Coordinates of N, CA and C in Angstrom, one line a residue:
M19 N -4.5 5.6 -6.0 CA -5.2 4.6 -5.2 C -5.0 3.2 -5.7
I20 N -4.8 2.2 -4.9 CA -4.6 0.8 -5.3 C -5.8 0.0 -4.7
I21 N -6.3 -0.8 -5.6 CA -7.3 -1.8 -5.2 C -6.7 -3.2 -5.3
A22 N -6.6 -3.9 -4.2 CA -6.0 -5.2 -4.2 C -7.1 -6.3 -4.2
I23 N -7.0 -7.2 -5.1 CA -8.0 -8.3 -5.2 C -7.2 -9.6 -5.2
D24 N -7.4 -10.4 -4.1 CA -6.7 -11.7 -3.9 C -7.7 -12.8 -3.9
G25 N -7.2 -14.0 -4.0 CA -8.1 -15.2 -4.0 C -7.4 -16.4 -4.6
P26 N -7.9 -17.6 -4.4 CA -7.3 -18.8 -5.0 C -7.6 -18.9 -6.5
A27 N -7.0 -19.9 -7.1 CA -7.1 -20.2 -8.5 C -8.6 -20.4 -8.8
G28 N -9.1 -19.8 -9.9 CA -10.5 -20.0 -10.4 C -11.5 -19.3 -9.6
S29 N -11.1 -18.4 -8.7 CA -12.1 -17.6 -7.9 C -12.7 -16.5 -8.7
G30 N -12.1 -16.2 -9.9 CA -12.6 -15.2 -10.8 C -11.9 -13.8 -10.6
K31 N -10.8 -13.8 -9.9 CA -10.1 -12.5 -9.6 C -9.6 -11.8 -10.8
S32 N -9.1 -12.6 -11.8 CA -8.5 -12.0 -13.0 C -9.6 -11.3 -13.8
T33 N -10.7 -12.0 -14.0 CA -11.8 -11.4 -14.8 C -12.4 -10.2 -14.0
V34 N -12.6 -10.4 -12.7 CA -13.2 -9.3 -11.9 C -12.2 -8.1 -11.9
A35 N -11.0 -8.3 -11.7 CA -10.0 -7.2 -11.6 C -10.0 -6.4 -12.9
R36 N -10.0 -7.1 -14.0 CA -10.0 -6.4 -15.3 C -11.3 -5.6 -15.5
M37 N -12.4 -6.1 -15.1 CA -13.7 -5.4 -15.3 C -13.7 -4.2 -14.4
V38 N -13.3 -4.4 -13.1 CA -13.3 -3.2 -12.2 C -12.3 -2.1 -12.7
A39 N -11.2 -2.5 -13.2 CA -10.2 -1.5 -13.7 C -10.8 -0.8 -14.9
T40 N -11.5 -1.5 -15.7 CA -12.2 -0.8 -16.9 C -13.2 0.1 -16.5
H41 N -14.1 -0.3 -15.5 CA -15.2 0.6 -15.1 C -14.6 1.8 -14.4
L42 N -13.6 1.7 -13.6 CA -13.0 2.8 -12.9 C -12.0 3.6 -13.7
E43 N -11.6 3.1 -14.8 CA -10.5 3.7 -15.7 C -9.2 3.7 -14.9
F44 N -9.0 2.6 -14.1 CA -7.7 2.4 -13.5 C -6.9 1.5 -14.4
Y45 N -5.5 1.5 -14.1 CA -4.7 0.5 -14.8 C -4.9 -0.9 -14.1
Y46 N -4.7 -1.9 -14.9 CA -4.8 -3.3 -14.4 C -3.4 -3.9 -14.4
L47 N -3.0 -4.4 -13.2 CA -1.7 -5.1 -13.1 C -1.9 -6.5 -12.7
D48 N -1.5 -7.4 -13.6 CA -1.7 -8.9 -13.4 C -0.4 -9.4 -12.8
T49 N -0.3 -9.5 -11.5 CA 0.9 -10.0 -10.9 C 1.1 -11.5 -11.2
G50 N 0.0 -12.2 -11.3 CA 0.1 -13.6 -11.6 C 0.8 -13.8 -13.0
A51 N 0.5 -12.9 -13.9 CA 1.2 -13.0 -15.2 C 2.7 -12.8 -15.1
M52 N 3.1 -12.1 -14.1 CA 4.5 -11.8 -13.9 C 5.2 -13.1 -13.5
Y53 N 4.6 -13.8 -12.5 CA 5.2 -15.1 -12.1 C 5.1 -16.1 -13.2
R54 N 4.1 -16.1 -14.0 CA 4.0 -17.0 -15.2 C 5.0 -16.7 -16.2
A55 N 5.2 -15.4 -16.5 CA 6.2 -15.0 -17.4 C 7.6 -15.5 -17.0
L56 N 7.9 -15.4 -15.7 CA 9.2 -15.9 -15.2 C 9.3 -17.4 -15.4
T57 N 8.2 -18.1 -15.1 CA 8.2 -19.5 -15.3 C 8.5 -19.9 -16.7
V58 N 7.9 -19.2 -17.7 CA 8.1 -19.5 -19.1 C 9.6 -19.2 -19.4
A59 N 10.1 -18.1 -18.9 CA 11.5 -17.7 -19.2 C 12.5 -18.7 -18.7
A60 N 12.2 -19.2 -17.5 CA 13.1 -20.2 -16.9 C 13.1 -21.5 -17.7
A61 N 11.9 -22.0 -18.1 CA 11.8 -23.2 -18.9 C 12.5 -23.1 -20.2
S62 N 12.4 -21.9 -20.9 CA 13.1 -21.7 -22.2 C 14.6 -21.7 -22.0
R63 N 15.1 -21.4 -20.8 CA 16.5 -21.4 -20.6 C 17.0 -22.6 -19.9
G64 N 16.2 -23.6 -19.7 CA 16.6 -24.8 -19.1 C 16.9 -24.7 -17.6
I65 N 16.3 -23.7 -16.9 CA 16.6 -23.5 -15.5 C 15.5 -24.3 -14.7
A66 N 16.0 -25.1 -13.7 CA 15.1 -25.9 -12.9 C 14.2 -24.9 -12.1
L67 N 12.9 -25.3 -12.0 CA 12.0 -24.4 -11.3 C 12.2 -24.4 -9.8
E68 N 13.0 -25.3 -9.3 CA 13.3 -25.3 -7.9 C 14.6 -24.6 -7.6
D69 N 15.3 -24.1 -8.6 CA 16.6 -23.4 -8.4 C 16.3 -21.9 -8.1
E70 N 16.1 -21.7 -6.8 CA 15.7 -20.3 -6.3 C 16.8 -19.3 -6.7
A71 N 18.0 -19.6 -6.5 CA 19.1 -18.5 -6.8 C 19.0 -18.1 -8.3
A72 N 18.9 -19.1 -9.2 CA 18.9 -18.8 -10.6 C 17.6 -18.0 -11.0
L73 N 16.5 -18.5 -10.4 CA 15.2 -17.8 -10.7 C 15.2 -16.4 -10.2
A74 N 15.7 -16.2 -9.0 CA 15.7 -14.8 -8.4 C 16.6 -13.9 -9.2
E75 N 17.7 -14.5 -9.7 CA 18.6 -13.6 -10.6 C 17.8 -13.3 -11.9
L76 N 17.1 -14.2 -12.4 CA 16.3 -13.9 -13.6 C 15.3 -12.8 -13.3
A77 N 14.6 -12.9 -12.2 CA 13.6 -11.9 -11.8 C 14.2 -10.5 -11.6
R78 N 15.4 -10.5 -11.1 CA 16.1 -9.2 -10.9 C 16.6 -8.6 -12.2
T79 N 17.0 -9.4 -13.1 CA 17.6 -8.9 -14.3 C 16.8 -8.8 -15.6
L80 N 15.6 -9.5 -15.5 CA 14.7 -9.4 -16.7 C 13.4 -8.7 -16.4
P81 N 13.4 -7.4 -16.7 CA 12.1 -6.7 -16.4 C 11.0 -7.3 -17.2
I82 N 9.8 -7.3 -16.6 CA 8.6 -7.8 -17.2 C 7.8 -6.6 -17.6
E83 N 7.4 -6.5 -18.9 CA 6.7 -5.4 -19.4 C 5.3 -5.8 -19.9
F84 N 4.4 -4.8 -19.7 CA 3.0 -5.0 -20.2 C 2.8 -4.0 -21.3
G85 N 2.2 -4.5 -22.4 CA 1.9 -3.6 -23.5 C 0.4 -3.2 -23.4
Y86 N 0.2 -1.9 -23.6 CA -1.2 -1.3 -23.5 C -1.5 -0.7 -24.8
T87 N -2.8 -0.9 -25.2 CA -3.3 -0.1 -26.3 C -3.7 1.3 -25.8
T88 N -3.4 2.3 -26.6 CA -3.7 3.7 -26.1 C -5.1 3.8 -25.7
G89 N -5.3 4.4 -24.5 CA -6.6 4.6 -23.9 C -7.2 3.4 -23.2
E90 N -6.5 2.3 -23.2 CA -7.1 1.0 -22.6 C -6.5 0.8 -21.2
A91 N -7.3 0.3 -20.3 CA -6.8 0.1 -19.0 C -6.1 -1.3 -18.9
L92 N -6.5 -2.2 -19.8 CA -6.0 -3.6 -19.7 C -4.8 -3.8 -20.6
P93 N -3.8 -4.6 -20.1 CA -2.7 -4.9 -21.0 C -3.1 -5.9 -22.1
S94 N -2.5 -5.7 -23.2 CA -2.8 -6.5 -24.3 C -1.6 -7.5 -24.6
Q95 N -0.5 -7.3 -23.9 CA 0.7 -8.0 -24.2 C 1.5 -8.2 -23.0
V96 N 2.2 -9.3 -22.8 CA 3.1 -9.6 -21.7 C 4.4 -9.9 -22.3
V97 N 5.5 -9.2 -22.0 CA 6.8 -9.4 -22.6 C 7.8 -9.5 -21.5
I98 N 8.7 -10.5 -21.6 CA 9.9 -10.7 -20.8 C 11.1 -10.9 -21.6
D99 N 12.1 -10.0 -21.4 CA 13.4 -10.1 -22.1 C 13.1 -10.0 -23.6
G100 N 12.2 -9.2 -24.0 CA 11.9 -9.0 -25.4 C 11.0 -10.0 -26.1
E101 N 10.7 -11.1 -25.3 CA 9.9 -12.2 -25.9 C 8.4 -12.0 -25.5
D102 N 7.5 -12.1 -26.5 CA 6.1 -12.0 -26.2 C 5.6 -13.4 -25.7
V103 N 5.2 -13.4 -24.4 CA 4.8 -14.6 -23.8 C 3.3 -14.6 -23.4
T104 N 2.5 -13.7 -24.1 CA 1.1 -13.5 -23.8 C 0.4 -14.8 -23.8
R105 N 0.6 -15.6 -24.8 CA -0.1 -16.9 -24.9 C 0.6 -18.0 -24.0
A106 N 1.9 -18.0 -24.0 CA 2.6 -19.1 -23.3 C 2.3 -19.1 -21.8
I107 N 2.0 -18.0 -21.2 CA 1.8 -17.9 -19.8 C 0.5 -18.6 -19.4
R108 N -0.4 -18.9 -20.3 CA -1.7 -19.5 -20.0 C -1.7 -20.9 -20.4
L109 N -0.6 -21.5 -20.8 CA -0.7 -22.9 -21.2 C -0.7 -23.8 -19.9
P110 N -1.2 -25.1 -20.0 CA -1.3 -26.0 -18.9 C 0.1 -26.2 -18.2
E111 N 1.1 -26.3 -19.0 CA 2.4 -26.6 -18.5 C 2.9 -25.4 -17.6
T112 N 2.5 -24.2 -17.9 CA 2.8 -23.1 -17.1 C 2.0 -23.1 -15.8
D113 N 0.7 -23.5 -15.9 CA -0.1 -23.7 -14.7 C 0.6 -24.7 -13.8
A114 N 1.2 -25.7 -14.3 CA 1.7 -26.8 -13.5 C 3.0 -26.3 -12.8
G115 N 3.7 -25.4 -13.3 CA 5.0 -25.0 -12.8 C 5.0 -23.7 -12.0
V116 N 4.0 -22.8 -12.2 CA 4.1 -21.5 -11.6 C 4.0 -21.5 -10.1
S117 N 3.3 -22.4 -9.5 CA 3.3 -22.4 -8.0 C 4.6 -22.7 -7.4
V118 N 5.4 -23.6 -8.1 CA 6.8 -23.9 -7.6 C 7.6 -22.6 -7.6
V119 N 7.5 -21.8 -8.7 CA 8.3 -20.6 -8.8 C 7.8 -19.6 -7.8
A120 N 6.5 -19.4 -7.7 CA 5.9 -18.3 -6.9 C 6.2 -18.5 -5.4
R121 N 6.5 -19.7 -4.9 CA 6.6 -19.9 -3.5 C 8.0 -19.6 -3.0
Q122 N 8.9 -19.2 -3.9 CA 10.3 -19.0 -3.5 C 10.6 -17.6 -3.1
P123 N 11.0 -17.3 -1.8 CA 11.2 -16.0 -1.3 C 12.0 -15.0 -2.1
G124 N 13.1 -15.5 -2.7 CA 14.0 -14.7 -3.5 C 13.3 -14.2 -4.8
V125 N 12.5 -15.0 -5.4 CA 11.7 -14.7 -6.5 C 10.6 -13.7 -6.2
R126 N 9.9 -13.9 -5.1 CA 8.9 -13.0 -4.7 C 9.4 -11.6 -4.4
A127 N 10.5 -11.6 -3.7 CA 11.1 -10.3 -3.3 C 11.5 -9.5 -4.6
A128 N 12.0 -10.1 -5.6 CA 12.4 -9.4 -6.8 C 11.2 -8.9 -7.6
L129 N 10.2 -9.8 -7.7 CA 9.0 -9.4 -8.4 C 8.1 -8.4 -7.7
V130 N 8.1 -8.4 -6.4 CA 7.3 -7.4 -5.6 C 7.9 -6.1 -5.8
A131 N 9.2 -6.0 -5.9 CA 9.8 -4.7 -6.2 C 9.4 -4.1 -7.6
Q132 N 9.3 -5.0 -8.6 CA 8.8 -4.6 -9.9 C 7.3 -4.2 -9.8
Q133 N 6.5 -5.0 -9.1 CA 5.1 -4.7 -9.0 C 4.8 -3.3 -8.3
R134 N 5.6 -3.0 -7.2 CA 5.4 -1.7 -6.6 C 5.8 -0.6 -7.5
A135 N 6.8 -0.8 -8.2 CA 7.3 0.3 -9.1 C 6.2 0.6 -10.2
L136 N 5.6 -0.5 -10.8 CA 4.6 -0.4 -11.8 C 3.4 0.3 -11.3
A137 N 2.9 -0.1 -10.1 CA 1.6 0.4 -9.6 C 1.8 1.8 -9.1
A138 N 3.0 2.2 -8.7 CA 3.2 3.6 -8.2 C 2.9 4.7 -9.3
Q139 N 2.8 4.2 -10.5 CA 2.7 5.2 -11.6 C 1.2 5.6 -11.9
H140 N 0.3 4.8 -11.4 CA -1.1 5.1 -11.8 C -2.1 4.6 -10.7
D141 N -3.3 5.0 -10.7 CA -4.4 4.3 -10.0 C -4.5 2.9 -10.6
T142 N -4.4 1.9 -9.7 CA -4.2 0.6 -10.2 C -5.1 -0.4 -9.5
V143 N -5.6 -1.4 -10.3 CA -6.2 -2.6 -9.7 C -5.2 -3.7 -9.8
V144 N -4.9 -4.4 -8.7 CA -3.9 -5.4 -8.7 C -4.5 -6.7 -8.2
E145 N -4.2 -7.8 -8.8 CA -4.8 -9.1 -8.3 C -3.7 -10.1 -8.2
G146 N -3.9 -11.0 -7.3 CA -2.9 -12.1 -7.0 C -3.3 -12.9 -5.8
R147 N -2.3 -13.3 -5.1 CA -2.6 -14.2 -3.9 C -2.1 -13.6 -2.6
D148 N -1.3 -12.6 -2.7 CA -0.8 -11.9 -1.4 C -0.7 -10.4 -1.6
I149 N -1.5 -9.9 -2.4 CA -1.5 -8.4 -2.7 C -1.8 -7.6 -1.5
G150 N -2.9 -8.0 -0.9 CA -3.4 -7.2 0.3 C -2.6 -7.5 1.6
T151 N -1.9 -8.6 1.6 CA -1.2 -9.0 2.8 C 0.3 -8.6 2.8
V152 N 0.9 -8.6 1.6 CA 2.3 -8.4 1.5 C 2.7 -7.3 0.5
V153 N 2.2 -7.4 -0.7 CA 2.7 -6.4 -1.7 C 2.2 -5.0 -1.5
F154 N 0.9 -4.9 -1.2 CA 0.3 -3.5 -1.0 C -0.6 -3.6 0.3
P155 N 0.1 -3.7 1.5 CA -0.7 -3.8 2.7 C -1.5 -2.5 3.0
D156 N -1.1 -1.4 2.4 CA -1.8 -0.1 2.6 C -2.8 0.2 1.4
A157 N -3.2 -0.8 0.7 CA -4.1 -0.6 -0.5 C -5.4 0.1 0.0
G158 N -6.0 0.9 -0.8 CA -7.2 1.6 -0.4 C -8.4 0.7 -0.2
L159 N -8.4 -0.4 -1.0 CA -9.5 -1.4 -0.9 C -8.9 -2.7 -1.1
K160 N -9.2 -3.7 -0.2 CA -8.7 -5.0 -0.3 C -10.0 -5.9 -0.4
V161 N -9.9 -6.8 -1.4 CA -11.0 -7.8 -1.6 C -10.4 -9.2 -1.7
F162 N -11.1 -10.1 -1.0 CA -10.6 -11.5 -1.1 C -11.8 -12.3 -1.7
L163 N -11.6 -12.8 -2.9 CA -12.6 -13.6 -3.6 C -12.4 -15.1 -3.3
T164 N -13.5 -15.8 -3.2 CA -13.4 -17.2 -3.0 C -14.6 -17.9 -3.7
A165 N -14.6 -19.2 -3.8 CA -15.7 -19.9 -4.4 C -15.5 -21.4 -4.1
D166 N -16.6 -22.2 -4.2 CA -16.5 -23.6 -4.0 C -15.4 -24.2 -5.0
P167 N -14.6 -25.1 -4.6 CA -13.5 -25.7 -5.4 C -14.1 -26.3 -6.7
K168 N -15.2 -26.9 -6.7 CA -15.7 -27.5 -7.9 C -16.1 -26.4 -8.9
V169 N -16.7 -25.3 -8.4 CA -17.0 -24.2 -9.3 C -15.8 -23.6 -9.9
R170 N -14.8 -23.4 -9.0 CA -13.5 -22.9 -9.5 C -12.8 -23.7 -10.6
A171 N -12.9 -25.0 -10.4 CA -12.3 -26.0 -11.4 C -13.1 -25.9 -12.7
F172 N -14.4 -25.8 -12.6 CA -15.2 -25.6 -13.9 C -14.8 -24.3 -14.6
R173 N -14.6 -23.3 -13.8 CA -14.3 -22.0 -14.5 C -12.9 -22.1 -15.2
R174 N -12.0 -22.8 -14.5 CA -10.7 -22.9 -15.1 C -10.7 -23.7 -16.4
I175 N -11.6 -24.8 -16.4 CA -11.8 -25.6 -17.6 C -12.4 -24.7 -18.8
Q176 N -13.3 -23.9 -18.4 CA -13.9 -23.0 -19.4 C -12.9 -22.0 -20.0
Q177 N -12.0 -21.5 -19.1 CA -10.9 -20.6 -19.6 C -10.0 -21.3 -20.6
N178 N -9.7 -22.5 -20.2 CA -8.8 -23.3 -21.1 C -9.4 -23.6 -22.4
E179 N -10.7 -23.9 -22.4 CA -11.4 -24.2 -23.6 C -11.5 -22.9 -24.5
E180 N -11.7 -21.8 -23.9 CA -11.7 -20.5 -24.7 C -10.4 -20.3 -25.3
R181 N -9.3 -20.6 -24.6 CA -8.0 -20.3 -25.2 C -7.6 -21.4 -26.3
D182 N -8.1 -22.6 -26.1 CA -7.7 -23.7 -27.0 C -9.0 -24.6 -27.2
P183 N -9.9 -24.1 -28.1 CA -11.1 -24.8 -28.3 C -10.9 -26.2 -28.8
A184 N -9.8 -26.5 -29.5 CA -9.6 -27.8 -30.0 C -9.0 -28.8 -29.0
G185 N -8.5 -28.2 -27.9 CA -7.8 -29.0 -27.0 C -8.8 -29.9 -26.1
E186 N -8.3 -31.0 -25.7 CA -9.1 -31.9 -24.8 C -8.8 -31.5 -23.3
Q187 N -9.9 -31.3 -22.6 CA -9.8 -30.9 -21.2 C -10.1 -32.1 -20.3
D188 N -9.1 -32.3 -19.4 CA -9.2 -33.3 -18.4 C -9.9 -32.7 -17.2
R189 N -11.2 -33.0 -17.0 CA -12.0 -32.3 -16.0 C -11.6 -32.8 -14.6
R190 N -11.4 -34.1 -14.4 CA -10.9 -34.6 -13.1 C -9.5 -34.0 -12.8
G191 N -8.7 -34.1 -13.9 CA -7.3 -33.6 -13.7 C -7.3 -32.1 -13.3
A192 N -8.2 -31.3 -13.9 CA -8.3 -29.9 -13.6 C -8.7 -29.6 -12.1
Y193 N -9.6 -30.4 -11.7 CA -10.0 -30.3 -10.2 C -8.9 -30.7 -9.3
E194 N -8.2 -31.8 -9.6 CA -7.1 -32.2 -8.7 C -6.0 -31.2 -8.7
A195 N -5.7 -30.6 -9.9 CA -4.6 -29.6 -10.0 C -5.0 -28.4 -9.2
L196 N -6.2 -28.0 -9.2 CA -6.7 -26.8 -8.5 C -6.5 -27.1 -7.0
I197 N -6.9 -28.2 -6.5 CA -6.8 -28.6 -5.1 C -5.4 -28.6 -4.7
A198 N -4.5 -29.1 -5.5 CA -3.1 -29.1 -5.2 C -2.5 -27.7 -5.2
R199 N -3.0 -26.9 -6.1 CA -2.5 -25.5 -6.1 C -3.0 -24.7 -4.9
D200 N -4.2 -25.0 -4.4 CA -4.7 -24.4 -3.2 C -3.8 -24.7 -2.0
E201 N -3.5 -26.0 -1.9 CA -2.7 -26.5 -0.8 C -1.3 -25.9 -0.9
A202 N -0.7 -25.8 -2.1 CA 0.7 -25.2 -2.2 C 0.7 -23.8 -1.9
D203 N -0.3 -23.0 -2.3 CA -0.4 -21.6 -2.1 C -0.7 -21.2 -0.7
S204 N -1.5 -22.0 0.0 CA -1.9 -21.6 1.3 C -1.0 -22.1 2.4
S205 N -0.1 -23.1 2.1 CA 0.8 -23.7 3.0 C 2.2 -23.3 2.9
R206 N 2.5 -22.5 1.8 CA 3.9 -22.1 1.7 C 4.3 -21.2 2.8
Q207 N 5.6 -21.3 3.1 CA 6.1 -20.6 4.3 C 6.1 -19.0 4.1
H208 N 6.4 -18.6 2.9 CA 6.5 -17.1 2.7 C 5.3 -16.7 1.9
S209 N 4.6 -15.6 2.3 CA 3.5 -15.0 1.6 C 2.4 -16.0 1.3
P210 N 1.9 -16.8 2.2 CA 0.9 -17.7 1.9 C -0.4 -17.0 1.5
L211 N -1.2 -17.8 0.7 CA -2.5 -17.3 0.3 C -3.4 -17.2 1.6
K212 N -3.9 -16.0 1.9 CA -4.9 -15.8 2.9 C -5.5 -14.4 2.8
A213 N -6.6 -14.2 3.4 CA -7.2 -12.9 3.3 C -6.6 -11.9 4.3
A214 N -6.4 -10.7 3.9 CA -5.8 -9.7 4.9 C -6.9 -9.4 5.9
G215 N -6.5 -9.0 7.1 CA -7.4 -8.8 8.2 C -8.4 -7.8 7.9
D216 N -8.1 -6.8 7.1 CA -9.1 -5.7 6.7 C -9.7 -5.9 5.3
A217 N -9.5 -7.1 4.8 CA -10.1 -7.3 3.4 C -11.6 -7.7 3.5
R218 N -12.3 -7.3 2.5 CA -13.7 -7.7 2.3 C -13.8 -9.0 1.6
T219 N -14.2 -10.1 2.2 CA -14.3 -11.4 1.6 C -15.6 -11.5 0.9
L220 N -15.5 -12.1 -0.4 CA -16.7 -12.2 -1.2 C -16.7 -13.6 -1.8
D221 N -17.7 -14.4 -1.5 CA -17.9 -15.7 -2.0 C -18.7 -15.6 -3.3
T222 N -18.0 -16.0 -4.4 CA -18.7 -15.8 -5.7 C -19.4 -17.1 -6.3
T223 N -19.4 -18.1 -5.4 CA -20.0 -19.4 -5.9 C -21.4 -19.2 -6.6
D224 N -22.3 -18.5 -5.9 CA -23.6 -18.3 -6.4 C -23.9 -17.0 -6.9
L225 N -22.9 -16.2 -7.2 CA -23.1 -14.8 -7.7 C -22.8 -14.8 -9.2
A226 N -23.6 -14.0 -9.9 CA -23.3 -13.7 -11.3 C -22.2 -12.7 -11.4
L227 N -21.5 -12.7 -12.5 CA -20.3 -11.8 -12.6 C -20.7 -10.3 -12.4
D228 N -21.9 -9.9 -12.9 CA -22.2 -8.5 -12.8 C -22.6 -8.2 -11.3
E229 N -23.0 -9.2 -10.6 CA -23.3 -8.9 -9.1 C -22.0 -8.7 -8.4
V230 N -21.0 -9.5 -8.7 CA -19.7 -9.4 -8.1 C -19.1 -8.0 -8.4
I231 N -19.2 -7.6 -9.7 CA -18.6 -6.3 -10.1 C -19.3 -5.2 -9.4
D232 N -20.7 -5.2 -9.4 CA -21.4 -4.1 -8.7 C -21.1 -4.0 -7.3
R233 N -20.9 -5.1 -6.6 CA -20.6 -5.0 -5.2 C -19.2 -4.4 -5.0
I234 N -18.2 -4.8 -5.8 CA -16.9 -4.3 -5.6 C -16.8 -2.8 -6.0
L235 N -17.5 -2.4 -7.0 CA -17.6 -1.0 -7.4 C -18.2 -0.1 -6.4
A236 N -19.2 -0.6 -5.7 CA -19.8 0.1 -4.6 C -18.7 0.3 -3.5
W237 N -18.0 -0.7 -3.1 CA -16.9 -0.6 -2.1 C -15.8 0.4 -2.6
A238 N -15.5 0.3 -3.9 CA -14.5 1.1 -4.4 C -14.8 2.6 -4.4
R239 N -16.1 2.9 -4.6 CA -16.5 4.3 -4.6 C -16.3 4.9 -3.2
V240 N -16.7 4.1 -2.2 CA -16.5 4.6 -0.8 C -15.0 4.7 -0.5
A241 N -14.2 3.7 -0.9 CA -12.8 3.7 -0.6 C -12.1 4.9 -1.3
R242 N -12.5 5.2 -2.5 CA -11.9 6.3 -3.3 C -12.2 7.6 -2.7
L243 N -13.4 7.8 -2.2 CA -13.8 9.0 -1.5 C -12.9 9.2 -0.3
H244 N -12.7 8.1 0.5 CA -11.9 8.2 1.7 C -10.4 8.6 1.3
H245 N -10.0 7.9 0.2 CA -8.6 8.2 -0.3 C -8.4 9.6 -0.7
Q246 N -9.4 10.2 -1.4 CA -9.3 11.6 -1.8 C -9.4 12.5 -0.6
E247 N -10.2 12.2 0.4 CA -10.3 13.0 1.6 C -9.0 13.0 2.3
G248 N -8.3 11.8 2.4 CA -7.1 11.7 3.1 C -6.0 12.5 2.4
A249 N -6.0 12.5 1.0 CA -5.0 13.3 0.2 C -5.1 14.8 0.5
L250 N -6.3 15.3 0.8 CA -6.6 16.7 1.0 C -6.2 17.2 2.4
Q251 N -6.0 16.2 3.3 CA -5.7 16.6 4.7 C -4.2 16.9 4.9

């Protein structure tokens, strides 16, 4: 069974997807990390982020791997072409470039093929921006998370501070970058950010994390029962 969790930047989908996967003992597939890994790989090779042909070729020829600790649902490592990019994919410069990479159809086609192959191996929670609409349109449960932009920007700043406590955070810049990312993701021609028609939309602005998790787990239990019943027919 696949659970698809979509939403804009800072909506909490990565944190939520990880916790849902842990509770259900599903694997967690971070598709955003795959686009970020490709962004890092392109930058290290001097490939322009607008060069769709070169980026698509990278995506086709460089498999992206996730390292898992035995018995854990969550990946502890992201590797592309033998390089550990676990930290690099979360740097501000990667944030700034990943939307350019992710909107290119050739890149998306190549990475979607990798994502489907990875998720086919296990019960999986997948998060991103077009998982329920494009990558896994037949997912057993689709959730679209959203929140007020100011709240989402604050969450992103907190994430950056946790990764780099000594770094200076530009709060206004973070908000403006998030708004720009929203516009880029929702207006791109191919696979734009939007909720699937059969997705359950959940506004997390005023919800505590455990409330969000509890609600999704309740939906997942029902969806899993339907999935199991369908498999028996």
